[in-house]
mmCIF file of C-alpha atoms in Angstrom:
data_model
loop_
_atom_site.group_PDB
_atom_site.id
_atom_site.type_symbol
_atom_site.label_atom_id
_atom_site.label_comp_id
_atom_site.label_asym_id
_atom_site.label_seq_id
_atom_site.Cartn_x
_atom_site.Cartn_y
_atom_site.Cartn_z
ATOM 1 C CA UNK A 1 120.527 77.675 157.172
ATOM 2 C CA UNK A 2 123.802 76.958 155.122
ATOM 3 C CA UNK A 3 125.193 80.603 155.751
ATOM 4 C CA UNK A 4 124.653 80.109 159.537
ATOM 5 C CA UNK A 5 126.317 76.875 159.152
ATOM 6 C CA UNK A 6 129.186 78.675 157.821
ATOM 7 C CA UNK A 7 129.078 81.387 160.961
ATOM 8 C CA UNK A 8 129.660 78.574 163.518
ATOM 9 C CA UNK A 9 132.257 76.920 161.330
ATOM 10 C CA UNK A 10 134.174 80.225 160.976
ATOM 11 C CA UNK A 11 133.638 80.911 164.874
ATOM 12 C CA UNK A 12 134.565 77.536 165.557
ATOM 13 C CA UNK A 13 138.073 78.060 163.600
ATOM 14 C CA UNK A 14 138.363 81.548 165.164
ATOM 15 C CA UNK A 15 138.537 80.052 168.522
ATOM 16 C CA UNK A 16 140.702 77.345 167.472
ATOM 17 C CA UNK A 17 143.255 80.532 166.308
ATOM 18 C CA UNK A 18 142.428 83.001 169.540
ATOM 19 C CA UNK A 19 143.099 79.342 171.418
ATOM 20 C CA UNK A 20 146.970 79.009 169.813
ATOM 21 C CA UNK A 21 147.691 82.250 168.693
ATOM 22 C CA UNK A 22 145.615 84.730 170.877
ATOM 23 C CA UNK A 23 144.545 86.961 168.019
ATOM 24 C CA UNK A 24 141.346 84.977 167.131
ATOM 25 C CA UNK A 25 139.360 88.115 167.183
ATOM 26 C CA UNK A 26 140.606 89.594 164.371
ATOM 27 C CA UNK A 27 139.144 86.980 162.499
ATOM 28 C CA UNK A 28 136.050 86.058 164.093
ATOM 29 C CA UNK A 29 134.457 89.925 163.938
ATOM 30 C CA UNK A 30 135.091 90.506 160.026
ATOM 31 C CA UNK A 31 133.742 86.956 159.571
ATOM 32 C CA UNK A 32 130.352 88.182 161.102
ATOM 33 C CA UNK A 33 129.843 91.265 158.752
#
């Protein structure tokens, strides 16, 4: 439950970076694996 926890917060802050810098994706995929 904690790690999935930790998947929506780093999603969550991924968006907040696509959202002001528009390379939030670069992030958000490596986060996942």
């Amino acid at each position: 439950m904690i790690d999935i926890a930790v998947l929506c917060v780093f999603a969550f802050a991924a968006g907040l970076i696509d959202a002001a810098v528009g390379g939030g994706g670069l992030i958000q995929i490596p986060a996942l694996f």
